[in-house]
Each structure stands twice: as structure tokens, then as C-alpha cells.
Amino acid sequence: MKVKILETNYKPTDIAVGSARSCYFGKNIVTPEMASNWDKKNDLLDSIFKAGHHTTLQHYHFTILIEGMSRHLIWRLLHSHMFYNSEQVSQRYAKMKVENFYIPKNADNKKWDNYYKKMFSYYDKFCEILEPIMEEKLPKFQKHIANKKAQEMARYLLPVGMKAHLYHTINVITALRYINVIKALPECEIEAKEFVSLLEEEILKIDKDLKPLIDFAKKEKVVFPKIDIEKFRDKKVFDIVNYDFEMNENYAGVLRSSNIFFDESLLGGFNSYIKLSLSADAQNQRHRRSPAIRPALKDIYKRDFYIPPIIKENCLDEYLEAIEYSYNFFEEESENLGFGEAIYALSNAHNIEIIQKDDFNEFTHKAQMRLCYNAQQEIFDVIYDQISELKKAGVNTDNFLPPCAVRYKEGIRPYCPEGDRFCGVKVWKLDFEDYKREI
């Protein structure tokens, strides 16, 4: 794994102490340069940190270039909260390579290498099988992306041990939390320790004065929360706060100013029990204002997996063969390595259960992103089902629309904002009940 932090002109501790002193310095703002030269800088830093005054540590951000991290660790740690921004290589649009897999530290390398090669051969096979099927179903002006659409469905067979590269931006306090929580992770603990060790090295290259805070983070107690998922399984959508609101131009514009000018949409909301694949939840996590409880996978494990409709119709037997092979290997290696280290063998298709919270302001944006016909099909279906459940409960769902329908409603042209990625369907003219997708 490679971890590199992009450097800036200032040290995080100078900004933290400068901002803290500025709160009580009436004459003028305390600049980072002034804080750097103050003889009591580290005393104040220690005091405000241990007192829990952490806003001063949120001004400075680390932009981290990460190469070679497993997608499961990204899912379990980096994207499991709302205090980050990431740009990650896409499995939908970039062809994956067989050499880019994480092998657990105590595993039989040859055995795992053979497993990954076998699963990758299934992936390649499904790319080949699905491309002509996709080409047949796509409109003429989109046939050139048939290979991308085939990759999108074939990737369900890729194990979550697939490595990724990404830009990842976090503030100082989030970096310290990473260092703190890795000892309680239910999966990927060894890889996580490698990551935070590299992260610590990079942080201290930038600012050695963060060392006492890092040492504190290592020692503070932390537990991974337990959840009784059973009590939520029959609820789907629950604890609804039904509050009607009016949509306006702020929701339709490119800048989405509804995130600055909050309105009554913020007063409505709901919770959901959702079953979805690891692949779909990796997309779902990117909606950071839609937080979710994600239990330890060992606590909810059973053989349960997503089957894309296009695969169910055309090549189900081959898909089931690959999935069975994957589960057999995973369960065997769970006995050898432990569940948390064998986790890398699970496929993207493996279904998990989460409990999620949405307010109507955030969910309006989420519906726009995921009801788009270009969105991942599985998460499109998840959002569609949530809206259907809200309708059944008497909620006015007229504002939960795809982007083209929102822009049509507000009179903003072009109705489809996707340009040459237009799906070919005038969805803005359809009723919600008529939203249908083949791929």
C-alpha cells in the first residue's frame, strides 16, 4: 500500500492554535505564523484537544493519495462516516486487472492467487457474455458503451479484496479517529493497521507537533457497536416524520443551493431497513448526509447475494456457479484465517443489511442522483422501493424525482443534465409508476 499526503504551506497545529487564540484575541486575528512562534503553542494545543474543543482541528485538511487499499477497508473505514471526500477508481467504468488484489498477511499466497485468478476469469467471461446483450438493448447512440455496461454487471463477481486507488480528504480530527478506531474494526484489522502506520508517518512529516495527539488517539478506548438487526427486518421504512414541502430552483440547479438555504424539507424524514449488495452500498455510502448503521458482517452472515436482472435472464447458471465457488472458498478460509481476514474473498454481490437515516432535504438530492437511468441499477431499485413505501404510508413523494424531472418541473433546460450521456428515455414525461429499467 502507498500513502502520500499532499503538502501545503502551513502546519495543522499552527492553524489550530491560531484559530483558537483568535477567539479570545480582540485586537486582530492570530495568524498561523504568529501561532508558530508562540512559546505556549503546544500547551494550548494539548489543553483544547483533551477538553474536546476539536473544531480548531477541523480547519486543516489532509488530501491523501492512496494506492493499493482493498475496497472492503475503504467501505468499512474510509467511507463509513460523513466527514470525508473521495474520488475513487470506478469498477463500473474502468476495466479491472487481475494483479490488483489484496492477499491477507497470514494467508497461503498461492491458494489466494489461484482463487483471485479464478474469480477474475469469471469476471472476464461475464464481460464477454454481457457486452453483445448490452449492445442489443442500448439505444443506437449509446452502443459504444456496451462494454462499460457489461463491466458494471460483471463486477458483482469481483471479490472485495480488489485494490483501489483514490484521493481521500479528511480533517485532522478524522485522521486521529482513524488511528483510534482501527483496533476495534470487525474486519480488515491487519490492513487497517498498515494504513494508519503509513498515515502517521505522512502526518508527522508535515507536523511533528501532532505526535502527542496521535499517541493519545492510540490509547483511547473504543468499541465497535453491536446492533440487533432482527428487530428491524420487517420494517422497511419506519419512524416517518411526514412533512410536506415545496420544491424550488435550489434543488434543480447544478450547485444544489438547497444545501445552503435549508427549508421545511429538513423537518421531514424516515429510517429504513435495507438489504443490498456490498457493491451497491459502496455507492450508497457516497451520500454522506444519509448515515447508516453497518453491523459487523460476521454477526449477520449467511449466503445471500444480489442477482442483476440481466444476468438472471441470460446467464444465471454461470453466475450461480461463480457465487458458489466464492462462498465455498470464503467459508473455508474463515476457518483458517478468521472471518475478519477471510473477508476479502467475499464477492461484491454479497448482500448485507443496514439501518439508514434520511431527512427529506437530503433524500430529495439522493433521489435525483439514484433515480437517474444512468445510476447503478441496484441502487436505483433501492431508492424506488423506499419511495414506494413512503407513498404507501401517505407521504407526498412528488418531490422525490430524477434530475431531469426536477429540472422539467422548475423549467430549467436542458431537462437532462447528462449531455451526451443522456439515457435516451424522456423520463421527465413519465409517471413514477412507469419508471422501468432493463439495464
Coordinates of C-alpha atoms in Angstrom, one line a residue:
M1 CA 0.0 0.0 0.0
K2 CA 1.2 3.5 -0.8
V3 CA 0.0 6.6 1.2
K4 CA 1.1 10.1 0.3
I5 CA -0.3 13.4 1.8
L6 CA -0.2 16.5 -0.4
E7 CA 1.7 19.2 1.3
T8 CA 0.5 22.8 2.0
N9 CA 2.3 25.9 3.3
Y10 CA 1.0 25.6 6.9
K11 CA 1.2 23.2 9.7
P12 CA -2.1 21.8 11.1
T13 CA -1.1 22.7 14.7
D14 CA -0.3 26.3 13.8
I15 CA -3.7 26.7 12.2
A16 CA -5.4 25.0 15.2
V17 CA -3.7 27.2 17.8
G18 CA -4.1 30.4 15.7
S19 CA -7.8 29.8 15.3
A20 CA -8.2 29.0 19.0
R21 CA -6.4 32.1 20.1
S22 CA -8.3 34.3 17.6
C23 CA -11.5 33.5 19.6
Y24 CA -10.1 35.4 22.6
F25 CA -7.7 37.9 20.9
G26 CA -9.7 41.1 20.5
K27 CA -7.1 43.2 18.6
N28 CA -6.7 41.2 15.4
I29 CA -6.7 37.7 14.0
V30 CA -3.9 35.4 15.2
T31 CA -2.2 34.1 12.0
P32 CA -0.6 30.6 11.7
E33 CA 2.8 32.4 11.6
M34 CA 2.1 34.1 14.9
A35 CA 0.9 30.8 16.5
S36 CA 4.0 29.0 15.3
N37 CA 6.3 31.4 17.2
W38 CA 4.3 31.5 20.4
D39 CA 6.1 29.7 23.3
K40 CA 2.9 28.3 24.8
K41 CA 1.6 26.8 21.5
N42 CA 1.9 23.1 22.4
D43 CA 0.4 23.7 25.9
L44 CA -2.7 25.3 24.4
L45 CA -3.0 22.6 21.8
D46 CA -2.9 19.8 24.4
S47 CA -5.4 21.6 26.6
I48 CA -8.0 22.3 23.9
F49 CA -7.6 18.8 22.4
K50 CA -8.1 17.0 25.7
A51 CA -11.0 19.3 26.6
G52 CA -12.8 18.1 23.4
H53 CA -12.6 21.5 21.6
H54 CA -12.0 19.9 18.3
T55 CA -13.3 22.5 15.8
T56 CA -9.9 24.0 15.8
L57 CA -8.5 20.8 14.3
Q58 CA -11.1 20.8 11.5
H59 CA -9.7 23.8 9.6
Y60 CA -6.7 21.9 8.2
H61 CA -7.4 19.0 5.8
F62 CA -5.1 16.2 4.6
T63 CA -5.6 15.3 1.0
I64 CA -4.3 11.7 0.8
L65 CA -3.3 9.8 -2.3
I66 CA -3.8 6.1 -1.6
E67 CA -2.8 3.2 -3.8
G68 CA -3.4 -0.5 -3.1
M69 CA -6.1 -0.4 -0.4
S70 CA -8.7 -3.1 -0.5
R71 CA -12.3 -2.0 -1.4
H72 CA -13.5 -3.6 1.8
L73 CA -11.3 -1.4 4.0
I74 CA -12.5 1.6 2.1
W75 CA -16.1 0.5 2.7
R76 CA -15.6 -0.4 6.4
L77 CA -13.4 2.6 7.4
L78 CA -12.9 5.4 4.9
H79 CA -16.4 5.8 3.6
S80 CA -18.3 4.6 6.7
H81 CA -18.8 8.1 8.1
M82 CA -19.7 11.6 6.7
F83 CA -16.5 13.5 7.3
Y84 CA -14.6 12.9 4.1
N85 CA -14.4 13.5 0.4
S86 CA -13.1 10.8 -2.0
E87 CA -12.6 10.3 -5.7
Q88 CA -12.0 6.5 -6.3
V89 CA -11.3 4.4 -9.4
S90 CA -14.7 3.1 -10.7
Q91 CA -15.4 -0.6 -11.2
R92 CA -18.3 0.4 -13.4
Y93 CA -16.2 2.3 -15.9
A94 CA -12.6 1.2 -15.6
K95 CA -11.7 -2.4 -16.6
M96 CA -10.2 -4.2 -13.6
K97 CA -6.8 -6.0 -13.6
V98 CA -6.2 -9.4 -12.1
E99 CA -3.0 -8.4 -10.3
N100 CA -4.8 -5.8 -8.2
F101 CA -6.0 -7.9 -5.3
Y102 CA -5.1 -7.8 -1.6
I103 CA -3.9 -11.1 -0.1
P104 CA -4.3 -11.4 3.7
K105 CA -0.9 -11.3 5.5
N106 CA -1.2 -14.8 7.1
A107 CA -2.8 -16.5 4.0
D108 CA -1.5 -19.1 1.6
N109 CA -0.4 -16.8 -1.2
K110 CA -0.6 -19.4 -3.9
K111 CA -4.0 -20.5 -2.8
W112 CA -5.4 -17.0 -2.7
D113 CA -3.7 -16.1 -6.0
N114 CA -5.5 -19.0 -7.7
Y115 CA -8.8 -18.0 -6.1
Y116 CA -8.5 -14.4 -7.4
K117 CA -7.5 -15.6 -10.8
K118 CA -10.5 -17.9 -11.0
M119 CA -12.9 -15.2 -9.9
F120 CA -11.3 -12.8 -12.3
S121 CA -11.8 -15.3 -15.1
Y122 CA -15.5 -15.4 -14.3
Y123 CA -15.4 -11.6 -14.4
D124 CA -13.8 -11.6 -17.9
K125 CA -16.2 -14.3 -19.1
F126 CA -19.2 -12.2 -18.0
C127 CA -17.8 -9.1 -19.6
E128 CA -17.7 -11.1 -22.9
I129 CA -21.1 -12.7 -22.4
L130 CA -22.9 -9.4 -21.5
E131 CA -21.4 -7.0 -24.0
P132 CA -23.4 -8.1 -27.0
I133 CA -26.5 -8.3 -24.8
M134 CA -26.0 -4.8 -23.7
E135 CA -25.3 -3.6 -27.2
E136 CA -28.6 -5.0 -28.3
K137 CA -30.5 -3.3 -25.5
L138 CA -28.8 0.1 -25.7
P139 CA -30.1 2.9 -28.0
K140 CA -28.0 3.5 -31.1
F141 CA -26.1 6.5 -29.8
Q142 CA -25.1 4.5 -26.7
K143 CA -24.0 1.2 -28.2
H144 CA -20.4 2.3 -28.0
I145 CA -20.6 2.0 -24.1
A146 CA -21.8 -1.6 -24.2
N147 CA -18.5 -2.8 -22.8
K148 CA -18.9 -0.4 -19.8
K149 CA -22.4 -1.6 -19.1
A150 CA -21.1 -5.2 -19.3
Q151 CA -18.4 -4.4 -16.8
E152 CA -21.0 -2.8 -14.5
M153 CA -22.8 -6.1 -14.1
A154 CA -19.8 -8.4 -14.3
R155 CA -18.1 -6.6 -11.4
Y156 CA -20.6 -8.3 -8.9
L157 CA -18.3 -11.3 -9.2
L158 CA -15.2 -9.4 -8.2
P159 CA -14.1 -10.1 -4.6
V160 CA -14.0 -7.1 -2.2
G161 CA -10.2 -7.8 -1.8
M162 CA -9.9 -5.9 -5.1
K163 CA -7.5 -3.0 -4.6
A164 CA -8.3 0.6 -5.5
H165 CA -6.6 4.0 -5.8
L166 CA -8.2 7.2 -4.6
Y167 CA -7.9 10.7 -3.5
H168 CA -9.2 11.0 0.1
T169 CA -9.6 14.2 2.0
I170 CA -10.2 14.4 5.8
N171 CA -9.6 16.9 8.6
V172 CA -7.1 16.4 11.4
I173 CA -9.6 15.1 14.0
T174 CA -10.9 12.5 11.5
A175 CA -7.3 11.3 10.9
L176 CA -6.9 10.9 14.7
R177 CA -10.2 9.0 14.8
Y178 CA -8.9 6.6 12.1
I179 CA -5.8 6.0 14.3
N180 CA -8.1 5.3 17.3
V181 CA -10.8 3.0 15.8
I182 CA -8.7 0.5 13.8
K183 CA -8.2 -1.7 16.9
A184 CA -11.9 -2.2 17.1
L185 CA -12.6 -2.9 13.4
P186 CA -14.5 -6.2 12.9
E187 CA -12.8 -6.8 9.5
C188 CA -9.5 -5.9 7.8
E189 CA -7.7 -5.1 11.1
I190 CA -4.2 -6.0 9.8
E191 CA -4.5 -4.0 6.6
A192 CA -6.0 -1.1 8.6
K193 CA -3.0 -1.1 11.0
E194 CA -0.7 -0.9 8.0
F195 CA -2.7 2.1 6.6
V196 CA -2.7 4.1 9.9
S197 CA 1.0 3.4 10.3
L198 CA 1.7 4.9 6.9
L199 CA -0.8 7.7 7.6
E200 CA 1.0 8.6 10.9
E201 CA 4.4 8.7 9.1
E202 CA 3.0 11.1 6.5
I203 CA 1.3 13.3 9.1
L204 CA 4.5 13.6 11.2
K205 CA 6.4 14.6 8.1
I206 CA 4.1 17.6 7.9
D207 CA 3.8 18.5 11.5
K208 CA 5.8 16.7 14.4
D209 CA 3.8 18.7 17.0
L210 CA 0.8 16.3 16.3
K211 CA 2.7 13.4 17.9
P212 CA 1.2 13.8 21.4
L213 CA -2.3 13.8 19.8
I214 CA -1.6 10.7 17.8
D215 CA -0.3 8.9 20.9
F216 CA -3.4 9.9 22.8
A217 CA -5.6 8.6 19.9
K218 CA -3.8 5.2 20.1
K219 CA -4.5 4.8 23.8
E220 CA -8.1 6.0 24.0
K221 CA -10.7 3.2 24.4
V222 CA -13.1 2.4 21.6
V223 CA -15.6 -0.4 20.9
F224 CA -17.4 -1.5 17.7
P225 CA -21.2 -1.1 18.4
K226 CA -23.5 -4.1 18.5
I227 CA -26.9 -4.0 16.9
D228 CA -29.9 -6.4 17.0
I229 CA -30.7 -6.3 13.3
E230 CA -33.5 -8.8 13.8
K231 CA -35.9 -6.3 15.3
F232 CA -35.7 -4.1 12.1
R233 CA -36.1 -6.8 9.4
D234 CA -39.9 -6.5 9.0
K235 CA -40.0 -2.7 9.0
K236 CA -38.5 -1.5 5.6
V237 CA -39.4 2.2 6.1
F238 CA -40.2 3.3 9.7
D239 CA -40.3 6.2 12.1
I240 CA -41.6 8.5 9.4
V241 CA -41.9 12.2 10.1
N242 CA -44.3 13.3 7.4
Y243 CA -43.7 17.0 6.5
D244 CA -44.8 18.4 3.1
F245 CA -42.6 21.0 1.5
E246 CA -42.3 22.9 -1.8
M247 CA -39.5 22.3 -4.2
N248 CA -37.8 25.3 -5.8
E249 CA -34.9 26.2 -8.1
N250 CA -32.4 25.5 -5.4
Y251 CA -33.0 21.8 -5.8
A252 CA -32.6 21.8 -9.6
G253 CA -29.5 23.9 -10.1
V254 CA -26.1 22.5 -10.6
L255 CA -24.8 23.9 -7.3
R256 CA -27.7 22.5 -5.3
S257 CA -28.1 25.5 -3.1
S258 CA -30.7 23.7 -1.1
N259 CA -27.7 22.5 0.9
I260 CA -27.1 26.1 2.0
F261 CA -30.7 27.5 2.2
F262 CA -32.4 24.8 4.2
D263 CA -36.2 24.8 4.1
E264 CA -39.0 22.8 5.5
S265 CA -37.8 19.7 3.8
L266 CA -35.3 19.4 6.7
L267 CA -38.2 18.7 9.1
G268 CA -39.4 15.5 7.4
G269 CA -37.5 12.2 7.4
F270 CA -37.5 8.5 7.9
N271 CA -35.5 5.4 8.8
S272 CA -35.0 2.3 6.7
Y273 CA -34.0 -1.3 6.9
I274 CA -32.2 -2.0 3.6
K275 CA -30.8 -5.2 2.2
L276 CA -28.3 -4.6 -0.6
S277 CA -25.1 -5.8 -2.0
L278 CA -21.7 -4.7 -0.9
S279 CA -21.3 -3.2 -4.4
A280 CA -24.5 -1.1 -4.1
D281 CA -23.7 0.0 -0.6
A282 CA -20.3 1.3 -1.7
Q283 CA -22.3 3.7 -3.9
N284 CA -24.9 4.3 -1.2
Q285 CA -22.1 5.5 1.2
R286 CA -21.2 8.4 -1.0
H287 CA -24.4 10.1 0.2
R288 CA -22.7 11.3 3.4
R289 CA -25.8 13.0 4.7
S290 CA -27.6 9.7 4.7
P291 CA -25.7 7.9 7.5
A292 CA -26.2 4.2 8.2
I293 CA -25.5 1.6 10.9
R294 CA -23.4 -1.2 9.3
P295 CA -23.1 -4.2 11.6
A296 CA -20.1 -6.5 11.8
L297 CA -20.6 -8.8 8.9
K298 CA -19.9 -11.9 11.0
D299 CA -23.0 -11.1 13.1
I300 CA -25.3 -11.1 10.0
Y301 CA -23.5 -13.5 7.7
K302 CA -25.4 -16.0 5.6
R303 CA -25.2 -17.0 2.0
D304 CA -27.2 -14.2 0.4
F305 CA -26.4 -12.4 -2.8
Y306 CA -27.7 -10.0 -5.4
I307 CA -28.5 -11.2 -8.9
P308 CA -28.7 -8.5 -11.6
P309 CA -31.9 -8.9 -13.7
I310 CA -30.0 -9.0 -16.9
I311 CA -27.9 -11.9 -15.6
K312 CA -31.0 -13.7 -14.2
E313 CA -32.5 -13.6 -17.7
N314 CA -29.4 -14.6 -19.7
C315 CA -26.7 -16.4 -17.8
L316 CA -27.9 -17.4 -14.3
D317 CA -26.3 -20.8 -14.1
E318 CA -22.8 -19.5 -14.8
Y319 CA -23.4 -16.7 -12.2
L320 CA -24.6 -19.2 -9.6
E321 CA -21.5 -21.4 -10.2
A322 CA -19.2 -18.4 -9.6
I323 CA -21.0 -17.3 -6.5
E324 CA -21.0 -20.8 -5.0
Y325 CA -17.2 -21.1 -5.7
S326 CA -16.7 -17.8 -4.0
Y327 CA -18.7 -18.7 -0.9
N328 CA -17.0 -22.1 -0.6
F329 CA -13.6 -20.5 -0.6
F330 CA -14.6 -17.8 1.8
E331 CA -16.0 -20.2 4.3
E332 CA -13.0 -22.5 4.1
E333 CA -10.6 -19.5 4.7
S334 CA -12.8 -18.2 7.5
E335 CA -11.8 -21.4 9.4
N336 CA -8.2 -20.9 8.5
L337 CA -7.7 -17.1 9.0
G338 CA -10.7 -16.0 10.9
F339 CA -13.8 -14.2 9.5
G340 CA -12.3 -10.7 9.6
E341 CA -9.3 -11.6 7.5
A342 CA -11.0 -14.0 5.1
I343 CA -13.5 -11.2 4.3
Y344 CA -11.5 -10.2 1.2
A345 CA -12.8 -13.3 -0.6
L346 CA -16.4 -12.3 -0.4
S347 CA -17.8 -11.1 -3.7
N348 CA -19.3 -7.7 -4.5
A349 CA -22.6 -9.5 -4.9
H350 CA -22.8 -10.5 -1.2
N351 CA -25.9 -8.9 0.5
I352 CA -25.6 -7.1 3.7
E353 CA -28.2 -5.4 6.0
I354 CA -28.1 -1.8 7.1
I355 CA -30.2 0.7 9.1
Q356 CA -30.2 4.1 7.4
K357 CA -31.5 7.6 8.3
D358 CA -32.7 10.2 5.8
D359 CA -34.2 13.6 6.1
F360 CA -36.3 14.8 3.2
N361 CA -33.9 17.6 2.2
E362 CA -31.0 15.1 1.7
F363 CA -33.3 12.4 0.2
T364 CA -34.5 14.8 -2.5
H365 CA -31.0 15.0 -3.7
K366 CA -30.4 11.3 -3.3
A367 CA -33.5 10.5 -5.4
Q368 CA -32.2 12.9 -8.1
M369 CA -28.8 11.1 -8.2
R370 CA -30.1 7.5 -8.0
L371 CA -33.4 7.6 -9.9
C372 CA -31.4 8.7 -13.0
Y373 CA -31.5 5.9 -15.5
N374 CA -27.6 6.1 -15.7
A375 CA -27.3 5.3 -12.0
Q376 CA -26.3 1.8 -10.8
Q377 CA -29.4 -0.3 -11.4
E378 CA -29.5 -2.0 -7.9
I379 CA -29.4 1.3 -6.0
F380 CA -32.0 2.7 -8.4
D381 CA -34.2 -0.1 -7.3
V382 CA -33.4 0.5 -3.6
I383 CA -34.5 4.2 -3.9
Y384 CA -37.5 3.4 -5.9
D385 CA -38.6 0.9 -3.3
Q386 CA -38.1 3.4 -0.5
I387 CA -40.2 6.0 -2.3
S388 CA -42.9 3.3 -2.9
E389 CA -43.0 2.5 0.8
L390 CA -43.3 6.2 1.7
K391 CA -46.2 6.6 -0.7
K392 CA -48.0 3.7 0.9
A393 CA -47.5 5.4 4.3
G394 CA -49.3 8.5 3.0
V395 CA -46.2 10.7 2.3
N396 CA -46.4 13.2 -0.6
T397 CA -43.5 11.9 -2.7
D398 CA -44.0 14.3 -5.7
N399 CA -40.6 15.9 -5.0
F400 CA -38.6 12.7 -5.0
L401 CA -37.7 12.7 -8.7
P402 CA -34.8 12.0 -11.1
P403 CA -32.8 15.1 -12.1
C404 CA -34.5 15.5 -15.5
A405 CA -37.9 15.6 -13.9
V406 CA -36.8 18.1 -11.2
R407 CA -35.4 20.4 -14.0
Y408 CA -38.5 19.9 -16.1
K409 CA -40.7 20.9 -13.1
E410 CA -38.6 24.0 -12.5
G411 CA -38.4 24.9 -16.2
I412 CA -34.6 24.5 -16.4
R413 CA -33.2 23.4 -19.8
P414 CA -31.8 21.1 -20.9
Y415 CA -34.0 18.9 -18.8
C416 CA -31.4 16.1 -18.8
P417 CA -28.1 17.5 -17.4
E418 CA -26.1 14.5 -18.6
G419 CA -25.2 15.8 -22.1
D420 CA -24.0 13.1 -24.4
R421 CA -24.7 10.6 -21.5
F422 CA -28.5 11.0 -22.0
C423 CA -30.1 7.6 -21.5
G424 CA -32.4 8.0 -24.5
V425 CA -35.6 8.0 -22.4
K426 CA -37.7 11.1 -21.7
V427 CA -38.1 10.2 -18.1
W428 CA -39.4 13.6 -17.2
K429 CA -42.7 12.8 -19.1
L430 CA -43.3 9.6 -17.2
D431 CA -45.2 9.0 -14.0
F432 CA -43.3 7.4 -11.1
E433 CA -45.1 4.1 -11.6
D434 CA -43.9 4.0 -15.2
Y435 CA -40.2 4.2 -14.3
K436 CA -38.9 0.9 -15.8
R437 CA -35.3 -0.1 -16.5
E438 CA -33.9 -3.1 -18.3
I439 CA -30.2 -2.3 -17.6

